[in-house]
Coordinates of C-alpha atoms and ligand atoms in Angstrom, one line a residue:
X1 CA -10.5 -15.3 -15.9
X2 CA -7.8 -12.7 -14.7
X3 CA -5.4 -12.4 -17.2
X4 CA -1.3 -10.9 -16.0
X5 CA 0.6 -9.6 -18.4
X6 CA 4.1 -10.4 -18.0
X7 CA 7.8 -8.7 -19.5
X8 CA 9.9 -11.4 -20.4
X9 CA 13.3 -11.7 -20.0
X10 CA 14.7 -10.4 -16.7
X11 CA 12.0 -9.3 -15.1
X12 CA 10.2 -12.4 -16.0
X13 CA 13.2 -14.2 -14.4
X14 CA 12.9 -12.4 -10.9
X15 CA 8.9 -12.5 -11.1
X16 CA 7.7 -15.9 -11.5
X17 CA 9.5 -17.0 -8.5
X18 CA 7.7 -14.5 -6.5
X19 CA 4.2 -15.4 -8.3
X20 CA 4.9 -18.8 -7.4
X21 CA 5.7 -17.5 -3.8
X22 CA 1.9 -15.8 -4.0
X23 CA 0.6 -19.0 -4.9
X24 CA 0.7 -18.5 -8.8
X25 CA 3.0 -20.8 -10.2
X26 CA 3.4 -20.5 -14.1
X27 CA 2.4 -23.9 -15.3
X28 CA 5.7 -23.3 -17.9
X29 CA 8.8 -21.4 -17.4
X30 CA 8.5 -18.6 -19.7
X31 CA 12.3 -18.8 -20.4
X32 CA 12.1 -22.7 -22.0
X33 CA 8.4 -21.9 -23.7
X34 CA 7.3 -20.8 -26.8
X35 CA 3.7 -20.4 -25.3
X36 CA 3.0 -17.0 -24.8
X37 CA -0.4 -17.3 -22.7
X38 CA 0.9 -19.3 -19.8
X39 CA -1.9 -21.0 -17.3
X40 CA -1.0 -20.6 -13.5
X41 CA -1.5 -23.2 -10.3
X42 CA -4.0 -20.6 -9.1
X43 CA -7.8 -21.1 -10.6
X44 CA -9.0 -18.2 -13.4
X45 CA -5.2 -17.0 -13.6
X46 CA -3.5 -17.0 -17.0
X47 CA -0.2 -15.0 -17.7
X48 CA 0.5 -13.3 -21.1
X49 CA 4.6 -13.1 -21.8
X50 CA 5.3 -9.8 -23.3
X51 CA 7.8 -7.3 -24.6
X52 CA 8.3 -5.0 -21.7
X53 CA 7.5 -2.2 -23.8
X54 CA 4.3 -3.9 -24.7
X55 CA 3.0 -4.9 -21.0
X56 CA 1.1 -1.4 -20.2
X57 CA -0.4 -0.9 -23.9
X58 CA -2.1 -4.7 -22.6
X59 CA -3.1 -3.2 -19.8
X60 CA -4.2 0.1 -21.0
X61 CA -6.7 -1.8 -23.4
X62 CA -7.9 -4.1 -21.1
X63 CA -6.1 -7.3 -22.9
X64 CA -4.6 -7.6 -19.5
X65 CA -6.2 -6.8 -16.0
X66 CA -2.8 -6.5 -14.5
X67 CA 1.1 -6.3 -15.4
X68 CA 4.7 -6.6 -14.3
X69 CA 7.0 -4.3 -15.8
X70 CA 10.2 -1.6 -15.4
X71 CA 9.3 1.4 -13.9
X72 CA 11.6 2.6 -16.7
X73 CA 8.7 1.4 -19.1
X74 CA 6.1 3.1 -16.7
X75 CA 8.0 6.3 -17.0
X76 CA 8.3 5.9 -20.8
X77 CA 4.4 5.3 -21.4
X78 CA 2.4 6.9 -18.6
X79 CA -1.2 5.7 -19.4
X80 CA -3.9 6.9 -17.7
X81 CA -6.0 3.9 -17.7
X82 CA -3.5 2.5 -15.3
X83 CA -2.8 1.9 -11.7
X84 CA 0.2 1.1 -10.5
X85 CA -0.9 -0.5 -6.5
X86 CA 2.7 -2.3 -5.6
X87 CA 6.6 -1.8 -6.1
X88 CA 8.0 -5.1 -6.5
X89 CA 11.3 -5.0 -5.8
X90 CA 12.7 -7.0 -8.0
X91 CA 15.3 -6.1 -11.3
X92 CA 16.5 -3.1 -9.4
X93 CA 18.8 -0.7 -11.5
X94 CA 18.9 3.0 -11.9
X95 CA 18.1 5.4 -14.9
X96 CA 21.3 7.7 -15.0
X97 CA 22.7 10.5 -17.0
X98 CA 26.5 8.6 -18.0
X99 CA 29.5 10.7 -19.8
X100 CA 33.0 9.7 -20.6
X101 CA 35.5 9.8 -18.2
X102 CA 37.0 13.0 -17.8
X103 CA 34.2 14.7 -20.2
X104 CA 33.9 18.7 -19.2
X105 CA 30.3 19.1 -18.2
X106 CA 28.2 18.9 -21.3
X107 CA 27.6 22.5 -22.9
X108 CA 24.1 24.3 -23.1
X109 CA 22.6 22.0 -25.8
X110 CA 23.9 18.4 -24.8
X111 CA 23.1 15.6 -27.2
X112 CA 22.1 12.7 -25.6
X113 CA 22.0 9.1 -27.1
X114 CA 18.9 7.1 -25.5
X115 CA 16.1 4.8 -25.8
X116 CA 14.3 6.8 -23.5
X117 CA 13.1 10.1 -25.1
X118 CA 10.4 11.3 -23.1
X119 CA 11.9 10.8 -19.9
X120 CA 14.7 12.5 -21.1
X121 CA 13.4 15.3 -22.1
X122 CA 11.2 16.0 -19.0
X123 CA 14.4 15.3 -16.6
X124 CA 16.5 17.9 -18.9
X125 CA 13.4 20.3 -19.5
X126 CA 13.2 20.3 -15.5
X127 CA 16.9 21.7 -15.7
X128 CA 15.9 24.4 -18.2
X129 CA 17.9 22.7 -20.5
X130 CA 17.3 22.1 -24.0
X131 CA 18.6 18.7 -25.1
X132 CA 19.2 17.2 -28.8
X133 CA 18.1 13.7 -28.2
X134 CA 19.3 10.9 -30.4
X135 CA 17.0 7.6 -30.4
X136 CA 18.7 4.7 -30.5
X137 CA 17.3 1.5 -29.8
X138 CA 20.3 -0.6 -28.1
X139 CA 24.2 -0.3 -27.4
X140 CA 23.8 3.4 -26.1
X141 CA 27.0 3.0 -24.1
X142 CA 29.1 3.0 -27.9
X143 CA 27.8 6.7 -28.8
X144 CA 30.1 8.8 -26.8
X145 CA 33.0 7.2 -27.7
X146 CA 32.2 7.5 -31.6
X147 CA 31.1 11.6 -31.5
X148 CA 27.4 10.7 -32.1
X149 CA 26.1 12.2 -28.5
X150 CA 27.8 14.0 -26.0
X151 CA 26.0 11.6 -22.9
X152 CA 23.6 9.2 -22.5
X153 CA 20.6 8.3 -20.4
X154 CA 20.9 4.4 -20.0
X155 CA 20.0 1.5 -17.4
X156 CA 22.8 0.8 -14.9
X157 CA 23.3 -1.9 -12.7
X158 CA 26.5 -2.9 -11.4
X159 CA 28.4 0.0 -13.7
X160 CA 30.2 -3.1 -15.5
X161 CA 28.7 -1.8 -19.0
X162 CA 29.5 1.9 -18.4
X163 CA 33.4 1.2 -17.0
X164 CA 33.7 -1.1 -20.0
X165 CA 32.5 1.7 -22.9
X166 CA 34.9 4.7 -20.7
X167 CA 31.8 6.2 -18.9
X168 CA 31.1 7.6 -15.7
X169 CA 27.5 8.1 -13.8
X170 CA 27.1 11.6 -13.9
X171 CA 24.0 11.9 -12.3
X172 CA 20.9 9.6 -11.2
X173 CA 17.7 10.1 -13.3
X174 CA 15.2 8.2 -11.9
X175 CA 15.9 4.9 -9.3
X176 CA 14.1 1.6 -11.2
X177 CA 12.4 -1.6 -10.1
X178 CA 9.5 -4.1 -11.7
X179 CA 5.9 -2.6 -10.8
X180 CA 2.9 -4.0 -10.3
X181 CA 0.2 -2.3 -12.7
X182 CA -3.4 -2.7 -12.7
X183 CA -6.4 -1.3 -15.9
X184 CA -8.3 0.9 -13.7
X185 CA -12.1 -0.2 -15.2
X186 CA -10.9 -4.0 -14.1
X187 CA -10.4 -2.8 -11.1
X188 CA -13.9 -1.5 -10.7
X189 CA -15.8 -3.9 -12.4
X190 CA -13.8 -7.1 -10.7
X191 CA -12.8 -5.3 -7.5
X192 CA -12.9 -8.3 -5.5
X193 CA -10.4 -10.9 -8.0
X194 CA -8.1 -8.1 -8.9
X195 CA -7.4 -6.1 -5.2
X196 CA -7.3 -10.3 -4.1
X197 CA -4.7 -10.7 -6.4
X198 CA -2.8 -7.5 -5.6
X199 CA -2.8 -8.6 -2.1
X200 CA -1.7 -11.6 -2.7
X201 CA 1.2 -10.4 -4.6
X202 CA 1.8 -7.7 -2.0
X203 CA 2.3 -10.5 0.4
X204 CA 5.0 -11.9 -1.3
X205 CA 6.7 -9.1 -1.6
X206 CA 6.8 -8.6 2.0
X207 CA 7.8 -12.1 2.7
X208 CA 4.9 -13.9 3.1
X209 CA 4.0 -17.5 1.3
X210 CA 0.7 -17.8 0.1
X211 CA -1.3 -20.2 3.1
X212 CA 1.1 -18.8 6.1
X213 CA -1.4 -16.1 6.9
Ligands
PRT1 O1 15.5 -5.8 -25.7 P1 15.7 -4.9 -24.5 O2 17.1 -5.1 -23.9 O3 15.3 -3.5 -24.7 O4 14.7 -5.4 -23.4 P2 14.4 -7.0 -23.1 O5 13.1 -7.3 -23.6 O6 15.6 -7.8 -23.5 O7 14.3 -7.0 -21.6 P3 15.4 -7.3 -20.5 O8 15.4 -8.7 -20.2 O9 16.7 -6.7 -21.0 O10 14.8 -6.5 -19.3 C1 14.6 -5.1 -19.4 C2 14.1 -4.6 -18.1 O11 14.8 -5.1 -16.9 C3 14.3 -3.1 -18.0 O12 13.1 -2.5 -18.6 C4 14.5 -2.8 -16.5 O13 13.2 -2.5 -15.9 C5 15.1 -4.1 -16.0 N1 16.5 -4.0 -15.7 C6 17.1 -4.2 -14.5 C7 17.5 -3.9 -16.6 C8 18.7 -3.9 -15.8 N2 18.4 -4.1 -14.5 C9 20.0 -3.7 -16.5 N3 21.1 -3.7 -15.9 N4 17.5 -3.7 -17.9 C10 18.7 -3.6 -18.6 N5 19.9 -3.5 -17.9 C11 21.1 -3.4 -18.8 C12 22.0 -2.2 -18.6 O14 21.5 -1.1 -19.3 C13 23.4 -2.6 -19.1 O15 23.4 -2.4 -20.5 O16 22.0 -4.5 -18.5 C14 23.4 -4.1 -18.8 C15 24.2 -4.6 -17.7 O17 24.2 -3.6 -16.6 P4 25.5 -3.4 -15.7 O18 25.4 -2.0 -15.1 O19 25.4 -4.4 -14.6 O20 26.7 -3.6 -16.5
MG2 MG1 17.8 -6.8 -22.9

């Protein structure tokens, strides 16, 4: 059995119509289900419905041979029991550095209102820039406007959320998308299933139905 961890939410939303395009149709939509471990239409396939967070600490440990998650995730937790074989090009968005309109650049020792801390630091550390980071788990768009960070590091997509809280991209940290990861010890001991399954997957993403080749 091949077990896929999945994120739910929107990346689950983008990916299981391209599983099912790969021939690996989710036998419930994760969206309507309470089941978390989710048979497929492909034989020896199961998918597991995760936090996002949670998908590569699966994979890490072997819970899960493979995973579908942000890159933003991937970038927040880099394992080293992971590979990461395909970009899927799905629930595109960019990390980005966001201030309020009309801010003066931040000053020498920004503080910065984010979820994601370690990527944060590294992208200011590579300026030579020491930044106070502030943790915050959701809403980061509020902090400016309320004196609790100077700028934050946030998700964008269409800017809607930014324009609506008085912010302003300042600068792009890292450009996002759902990945395809793999444990590296599945993928030696079950070569065969698992770089099968990547390919499969890998022609989907190119535009290719499962039984067309
Ligand atoms: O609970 P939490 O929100 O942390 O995560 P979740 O489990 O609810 O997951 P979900 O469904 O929110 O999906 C999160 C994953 O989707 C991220 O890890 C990204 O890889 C991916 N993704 C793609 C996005 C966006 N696009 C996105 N736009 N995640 C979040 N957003 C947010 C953005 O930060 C903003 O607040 O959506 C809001 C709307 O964006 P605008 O720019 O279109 O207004
Ligand atoms: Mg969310």
């Amino acid at each position: 059995m091949l077990t896929v961890a999945l994120s739910k939410g929107r990346i689950s939303h983008e990916a299981t119509p391209l599983l099912a395009r790969a021939g690996i149709a989710l036998d419930e939509d994760p969206a309507g289900s309470r089941r978390l471990c989710i048979p497929t239409s492909l034989d020896g396939v199961r998918v597991l419905v995760l936090r996002a967070q949670d998908v590569p600490t699966f994979v890490e440990h072997g819970a899960a041979d493979l995973g579908i998650t942000g890159k933003d995730v991937l970038l927040e937790h880099p394992g080293a029991g992971l590979y990461e074989p395909l970009d899927l090009g799905i629930a595109r968005c960019r990390l980005v550095l966001a201030v309020r309109t009309g801010a003066e650049p931040p000053g020498s020792r920004p503080r910065v209102a984010t979820k994601y801390v370690e990527t944060t630091r590294r992208f200011f550390a590579g300026k030579g820039v020491q930044a106070e980071i502030i943790r915050l788990y959701g809403s980061m768009e509020i902090a400016p406007a309320v004196g609790l960070a100077d700028c934050i590091v946030d998700l964008v997509d269409t800017g809607a959320t930014l324009a609506a809280n008085g912010l302003v991209v300042r600068e792009e940290v890292a450009a996002i998308s759902a990945r395809l990861i793999v444990n590296k010890a599945a993928m030696k001991l079950s070569h065969g299933r698992v770089s099968a399954l990547v390919e499969r997957i890998g022609r989907a993403v190119a535009g290719e139905d499962a039984g067309c080749s």
